[in-house]
CSV table of C-alpha atoms (C1' of nucleotides) in Angstrom, one decimal:
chain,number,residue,atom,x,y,z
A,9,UNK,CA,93.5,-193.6,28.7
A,10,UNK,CA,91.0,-191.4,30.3
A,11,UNK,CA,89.4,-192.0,33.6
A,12,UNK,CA,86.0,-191.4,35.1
A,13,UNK,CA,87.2,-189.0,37.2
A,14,UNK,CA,89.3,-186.8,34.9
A,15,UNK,CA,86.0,-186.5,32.6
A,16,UNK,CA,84.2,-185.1,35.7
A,17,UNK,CA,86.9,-183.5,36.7
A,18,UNK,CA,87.4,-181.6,33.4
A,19,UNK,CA,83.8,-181.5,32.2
A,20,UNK,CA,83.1,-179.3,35.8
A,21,UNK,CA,86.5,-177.3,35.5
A,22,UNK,CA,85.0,-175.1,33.0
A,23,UNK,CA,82.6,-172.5,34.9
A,24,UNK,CA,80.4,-171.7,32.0
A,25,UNK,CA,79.9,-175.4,31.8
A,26,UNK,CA,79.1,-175.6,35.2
A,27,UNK,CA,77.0,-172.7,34.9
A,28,UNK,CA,74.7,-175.1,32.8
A,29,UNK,CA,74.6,-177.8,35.0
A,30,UNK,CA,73.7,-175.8,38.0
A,31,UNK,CA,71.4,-174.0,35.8
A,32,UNK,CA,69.5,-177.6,35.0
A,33,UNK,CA,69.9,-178.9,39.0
A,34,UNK,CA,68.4,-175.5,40.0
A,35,UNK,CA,65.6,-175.5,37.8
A,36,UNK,CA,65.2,-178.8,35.6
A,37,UNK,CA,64.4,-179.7,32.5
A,38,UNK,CA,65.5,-176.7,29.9
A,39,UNK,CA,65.7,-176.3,26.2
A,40,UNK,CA,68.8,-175.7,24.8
A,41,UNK,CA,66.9,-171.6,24.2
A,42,UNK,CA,66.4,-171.4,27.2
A,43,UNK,CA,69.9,-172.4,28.3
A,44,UNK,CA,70.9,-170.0,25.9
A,45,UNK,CA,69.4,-167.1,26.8
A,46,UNK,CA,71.2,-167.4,30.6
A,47,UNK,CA,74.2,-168.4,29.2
A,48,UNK,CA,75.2,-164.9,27.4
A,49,UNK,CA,77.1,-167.1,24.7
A,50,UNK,CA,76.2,-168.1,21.5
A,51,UNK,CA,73.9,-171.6,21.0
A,52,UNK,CA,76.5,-173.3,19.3
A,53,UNK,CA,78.6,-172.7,22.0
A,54,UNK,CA,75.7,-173.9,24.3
A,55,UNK,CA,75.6,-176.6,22.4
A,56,UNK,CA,78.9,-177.9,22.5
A,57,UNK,CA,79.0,-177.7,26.4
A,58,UNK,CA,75.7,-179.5,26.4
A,59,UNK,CA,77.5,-182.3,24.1
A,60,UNK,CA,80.5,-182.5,26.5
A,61,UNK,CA,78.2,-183.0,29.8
A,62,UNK,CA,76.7,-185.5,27.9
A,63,UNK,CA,79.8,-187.4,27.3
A,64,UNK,CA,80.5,-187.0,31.2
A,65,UNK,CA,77.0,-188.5,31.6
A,66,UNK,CA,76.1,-185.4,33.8
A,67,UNK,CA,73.2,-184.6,31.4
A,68,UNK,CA,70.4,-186.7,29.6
A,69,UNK,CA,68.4,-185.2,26.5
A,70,UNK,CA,65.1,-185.5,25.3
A,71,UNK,CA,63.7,-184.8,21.6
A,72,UNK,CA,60.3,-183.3,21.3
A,73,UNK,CA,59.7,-181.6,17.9
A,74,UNK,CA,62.9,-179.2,17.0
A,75,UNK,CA,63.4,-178.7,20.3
A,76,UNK,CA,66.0,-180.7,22.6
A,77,UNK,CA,65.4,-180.7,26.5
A,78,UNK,CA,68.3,-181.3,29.0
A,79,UNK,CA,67.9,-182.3,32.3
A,80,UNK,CA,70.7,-182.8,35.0
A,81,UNK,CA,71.5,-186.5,35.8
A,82,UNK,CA,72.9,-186.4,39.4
A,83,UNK,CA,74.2,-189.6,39.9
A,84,UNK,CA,76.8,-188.9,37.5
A,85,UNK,CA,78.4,-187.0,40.6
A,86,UNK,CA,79.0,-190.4,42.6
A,87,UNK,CA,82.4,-191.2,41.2
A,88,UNK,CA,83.1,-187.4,42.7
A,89,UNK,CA,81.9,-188.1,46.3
A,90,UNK,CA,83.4,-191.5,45.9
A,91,UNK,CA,86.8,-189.4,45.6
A,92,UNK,CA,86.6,-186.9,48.1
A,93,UNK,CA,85.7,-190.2,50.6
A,94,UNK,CA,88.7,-191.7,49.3
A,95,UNK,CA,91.5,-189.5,50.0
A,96,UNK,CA,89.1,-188.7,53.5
A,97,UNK,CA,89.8,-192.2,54.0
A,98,UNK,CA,93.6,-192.2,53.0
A,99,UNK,CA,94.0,-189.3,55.4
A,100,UNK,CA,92.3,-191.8,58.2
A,101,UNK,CA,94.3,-194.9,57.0
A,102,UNK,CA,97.4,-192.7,57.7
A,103,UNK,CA,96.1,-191.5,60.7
A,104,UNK,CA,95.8,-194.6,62.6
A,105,UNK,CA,98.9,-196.3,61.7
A,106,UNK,CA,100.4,-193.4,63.3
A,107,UNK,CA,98.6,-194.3,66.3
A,108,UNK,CA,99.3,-197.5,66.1
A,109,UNK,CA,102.7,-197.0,65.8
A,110,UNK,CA,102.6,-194.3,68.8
A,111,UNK,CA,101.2,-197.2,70.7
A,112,UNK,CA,103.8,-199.3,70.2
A,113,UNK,CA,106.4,-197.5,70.8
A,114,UNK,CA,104.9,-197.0,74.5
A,115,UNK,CA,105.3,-200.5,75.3
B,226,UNK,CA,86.8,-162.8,39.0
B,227,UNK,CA,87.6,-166.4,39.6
B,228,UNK,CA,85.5,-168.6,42.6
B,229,UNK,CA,86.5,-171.0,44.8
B,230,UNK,CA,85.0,-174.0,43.1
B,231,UNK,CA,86.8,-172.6,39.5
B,232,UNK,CA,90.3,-173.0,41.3
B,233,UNK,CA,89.7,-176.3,42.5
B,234,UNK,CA,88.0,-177.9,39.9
B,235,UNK,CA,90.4,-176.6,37.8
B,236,UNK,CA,93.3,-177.6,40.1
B,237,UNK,CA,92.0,-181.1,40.3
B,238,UNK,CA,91.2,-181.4,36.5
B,239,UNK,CA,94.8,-182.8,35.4
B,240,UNK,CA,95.2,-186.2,35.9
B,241,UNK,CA,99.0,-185.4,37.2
B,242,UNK,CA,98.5,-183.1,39.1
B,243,UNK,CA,95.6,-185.1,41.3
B,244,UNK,CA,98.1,-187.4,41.2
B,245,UNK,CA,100.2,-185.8,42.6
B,246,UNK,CA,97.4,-185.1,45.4
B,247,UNK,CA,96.4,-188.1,45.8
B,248,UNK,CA,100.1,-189.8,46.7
B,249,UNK,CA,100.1,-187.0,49.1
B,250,UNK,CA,96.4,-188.6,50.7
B,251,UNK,CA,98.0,-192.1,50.5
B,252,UNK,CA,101.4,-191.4,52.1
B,253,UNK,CA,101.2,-188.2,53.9
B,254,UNK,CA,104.4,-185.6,53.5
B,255,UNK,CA,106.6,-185.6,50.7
B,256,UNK,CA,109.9,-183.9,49.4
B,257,UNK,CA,109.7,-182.3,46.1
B,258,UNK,CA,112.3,-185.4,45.0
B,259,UNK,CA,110.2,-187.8,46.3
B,260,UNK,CA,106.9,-186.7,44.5
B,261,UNK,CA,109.5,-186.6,41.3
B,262,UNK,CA,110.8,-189.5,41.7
B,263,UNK,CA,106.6,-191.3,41.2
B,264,UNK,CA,105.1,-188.6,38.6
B,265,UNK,CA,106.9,-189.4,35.4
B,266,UNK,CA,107.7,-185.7,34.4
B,267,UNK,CA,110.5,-183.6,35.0
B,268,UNK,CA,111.2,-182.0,38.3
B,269,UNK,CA,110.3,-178.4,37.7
B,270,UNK,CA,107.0,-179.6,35.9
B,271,UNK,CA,106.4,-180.9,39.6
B,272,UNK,CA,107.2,-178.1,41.4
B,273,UNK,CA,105.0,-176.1,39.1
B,274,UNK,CA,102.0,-178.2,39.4
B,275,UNK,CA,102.8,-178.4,43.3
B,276,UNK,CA,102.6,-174.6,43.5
B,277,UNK,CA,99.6,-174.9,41.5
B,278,UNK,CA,98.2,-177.2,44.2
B,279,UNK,CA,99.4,-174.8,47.2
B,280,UNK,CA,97.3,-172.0,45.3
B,281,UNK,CA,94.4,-173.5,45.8
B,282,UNK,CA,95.5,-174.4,49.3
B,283,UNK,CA,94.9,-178.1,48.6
B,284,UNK,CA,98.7,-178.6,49.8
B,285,UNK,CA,100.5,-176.9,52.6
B,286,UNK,CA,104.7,-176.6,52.3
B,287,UNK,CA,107.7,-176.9,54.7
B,288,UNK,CA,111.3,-176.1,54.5
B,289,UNK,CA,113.8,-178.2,56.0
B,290,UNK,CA,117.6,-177.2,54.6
B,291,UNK,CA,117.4,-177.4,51.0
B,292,UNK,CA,114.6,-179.6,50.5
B,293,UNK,CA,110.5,-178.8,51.0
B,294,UNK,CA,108.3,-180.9,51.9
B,295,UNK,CA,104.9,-180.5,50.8
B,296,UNK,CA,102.0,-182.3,52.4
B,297,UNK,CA,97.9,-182.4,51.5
B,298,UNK,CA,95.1,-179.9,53.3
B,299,UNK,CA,91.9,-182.3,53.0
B,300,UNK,CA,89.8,-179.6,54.5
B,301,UNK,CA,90.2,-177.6,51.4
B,302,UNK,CA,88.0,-179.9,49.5
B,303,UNK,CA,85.1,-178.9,51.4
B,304,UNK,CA,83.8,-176.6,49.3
B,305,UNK,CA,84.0,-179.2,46.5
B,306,UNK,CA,82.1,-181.5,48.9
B,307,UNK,CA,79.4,-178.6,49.8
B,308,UNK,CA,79.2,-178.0,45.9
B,309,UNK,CA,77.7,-181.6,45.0
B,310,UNK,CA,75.3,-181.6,48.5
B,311,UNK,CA,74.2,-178.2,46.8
B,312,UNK,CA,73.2,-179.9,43.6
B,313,UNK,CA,71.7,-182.4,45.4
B,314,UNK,CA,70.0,-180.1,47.1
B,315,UNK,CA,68.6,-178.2,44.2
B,316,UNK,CA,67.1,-181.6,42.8
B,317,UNK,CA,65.6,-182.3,45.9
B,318,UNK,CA,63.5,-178.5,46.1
B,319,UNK,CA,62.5,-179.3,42.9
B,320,UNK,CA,61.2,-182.6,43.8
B,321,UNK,CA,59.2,-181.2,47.0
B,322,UNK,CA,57.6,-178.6,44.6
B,323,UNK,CA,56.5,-180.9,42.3
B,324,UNK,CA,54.7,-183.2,44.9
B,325,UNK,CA,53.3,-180.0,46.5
B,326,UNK,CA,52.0,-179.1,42.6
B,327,UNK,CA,50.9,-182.4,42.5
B,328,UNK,CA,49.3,-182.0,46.1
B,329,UNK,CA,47.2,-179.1,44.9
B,330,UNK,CA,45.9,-180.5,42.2
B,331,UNK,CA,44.7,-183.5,43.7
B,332,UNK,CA,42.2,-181.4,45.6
C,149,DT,C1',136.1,-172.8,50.0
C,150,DC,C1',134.3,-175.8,46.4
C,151,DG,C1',131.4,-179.0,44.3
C,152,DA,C1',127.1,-181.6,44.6
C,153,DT,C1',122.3,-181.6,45.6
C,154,DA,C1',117.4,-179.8,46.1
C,155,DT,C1',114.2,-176.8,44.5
C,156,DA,C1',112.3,-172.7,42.2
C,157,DT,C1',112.0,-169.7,38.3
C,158,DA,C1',112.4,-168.3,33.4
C,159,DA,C1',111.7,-168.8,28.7
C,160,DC,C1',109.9,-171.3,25.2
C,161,DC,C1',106.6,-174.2,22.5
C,162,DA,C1',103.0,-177.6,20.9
C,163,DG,C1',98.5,-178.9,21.6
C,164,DC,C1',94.0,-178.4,23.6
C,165,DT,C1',89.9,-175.6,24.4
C,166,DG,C1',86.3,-172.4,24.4
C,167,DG,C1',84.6,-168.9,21.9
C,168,DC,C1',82.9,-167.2,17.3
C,169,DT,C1',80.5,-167.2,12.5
C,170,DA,C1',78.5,-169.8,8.8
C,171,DT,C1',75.7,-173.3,7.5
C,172,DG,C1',72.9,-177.6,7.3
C,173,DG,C1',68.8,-180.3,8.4
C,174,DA,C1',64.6,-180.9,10.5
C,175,DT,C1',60.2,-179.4,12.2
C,176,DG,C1',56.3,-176.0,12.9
C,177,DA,C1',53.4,-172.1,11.2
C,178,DG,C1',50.7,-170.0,7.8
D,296,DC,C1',54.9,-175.0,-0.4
D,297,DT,C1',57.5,-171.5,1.8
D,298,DC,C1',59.5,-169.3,5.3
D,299,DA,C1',60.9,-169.0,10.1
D,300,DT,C1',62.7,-171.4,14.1
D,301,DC,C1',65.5,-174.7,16.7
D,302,DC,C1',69.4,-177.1,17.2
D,303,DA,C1',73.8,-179.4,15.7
D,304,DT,C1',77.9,-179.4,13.1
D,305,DA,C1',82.0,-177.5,10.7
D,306,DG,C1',85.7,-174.6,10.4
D,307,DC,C1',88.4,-171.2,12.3
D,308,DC,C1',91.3,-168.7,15.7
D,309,DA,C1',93.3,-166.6,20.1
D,310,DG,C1',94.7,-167.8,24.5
D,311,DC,C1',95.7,-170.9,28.1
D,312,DT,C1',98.3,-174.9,29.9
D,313,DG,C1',101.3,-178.5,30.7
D,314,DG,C1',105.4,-180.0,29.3
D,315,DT,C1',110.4,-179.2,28.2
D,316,DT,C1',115.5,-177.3,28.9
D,317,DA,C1',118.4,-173.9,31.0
D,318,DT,C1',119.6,-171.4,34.9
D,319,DA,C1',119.5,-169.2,39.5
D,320,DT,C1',119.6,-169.8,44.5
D,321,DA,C1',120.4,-172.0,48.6
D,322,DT,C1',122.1,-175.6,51.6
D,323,DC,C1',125.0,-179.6,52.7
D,324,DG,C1',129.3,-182.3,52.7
D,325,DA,C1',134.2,-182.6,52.4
DNA sequence: TCGATATATAACCAGCTGGCTATGGATGAG
DNA sequence: CTCATCCATAGCCAGCTGGTTATATATCGA
């Protein structure tokens, strides 16, 4: 079984990958040429990155004649944020039982 | 070269080993056994991913006799956190510039 | 001192992954 | 119609990685 977050997690852990993603925040909308020709890899390999964001959900494409355009979905990031909060908030939870255990203990 | 974000993606891209991370959120410090005794793999697979984890410096480690106790650094996911505001940042410019295009060609 | 316990390290291995080249299939240009 | 272009897919391979067992090291208890 594999979870939202390893997905992310994985699909982001590859900086080439990433490279592409940025590369669609930064500027939008892109061809897979385009892409390309920052990537300094081959378009297959473009490709294939382009197909595993996609899985993640971190990209949307668009058909238009024999071209394909990519463009960044951010909301695909959420489950991210929503983890960072999380263990921010685990960190917290543990936090004030401490202090609530402190305050016991000075009665 | 190898960037900050690469480690820590990386780091937190095995389900184990953010495991691992994230029972060290929940229940603060933890000896080597302890961690063992949750993850489901052997002890020295632990330790590895644990030293894997204090590379990145998402966990900090203290002896104490024979056993170490390792416990999480939340502030070093602050760069993952300034990563995602970044991408939502870049979305954002890109927003502004098209309502400033559109701006211009409304007069 | 001697055995048990806690952890780290070494050596090894199977499987995944990210790159490549080759090729197919669809669309545009002439 | 024919050829070039754009992209996706297939097949291949080297290298990384996450697991294992075996072992070294250090500390504790008796």
């Amino acid at each position: 079984m594999s979870t939202t977050h390893d997905v992310l997690f994985r699909t982001l852990a590859d900086p080439t990958r990433r490279e592409i993603f940025e590369q669609l925040c930064r500027e939008g909308e892109q061809t897979v040429g385009a892409l390309t020709a920052h990537a300094g890899i081959s378009q297959p390999a473009v490709s294939k990155h382009l197909g595993v964001l996609k899985t993640a959900g971190l990209v949307r494409d668009r058909q238009e004649g024999r071209q394909t355009h990519y463009s960044a979905q951010l909301g695909a990031l959420s489950p991210l944020i929503d983890w960072t909060r999380q263990m921010a908030g685990f960190w917290e939870n543990r936090f004030n039982r401490l202090e609530d255990l402190l305050k016991r203990m000075d009665q």
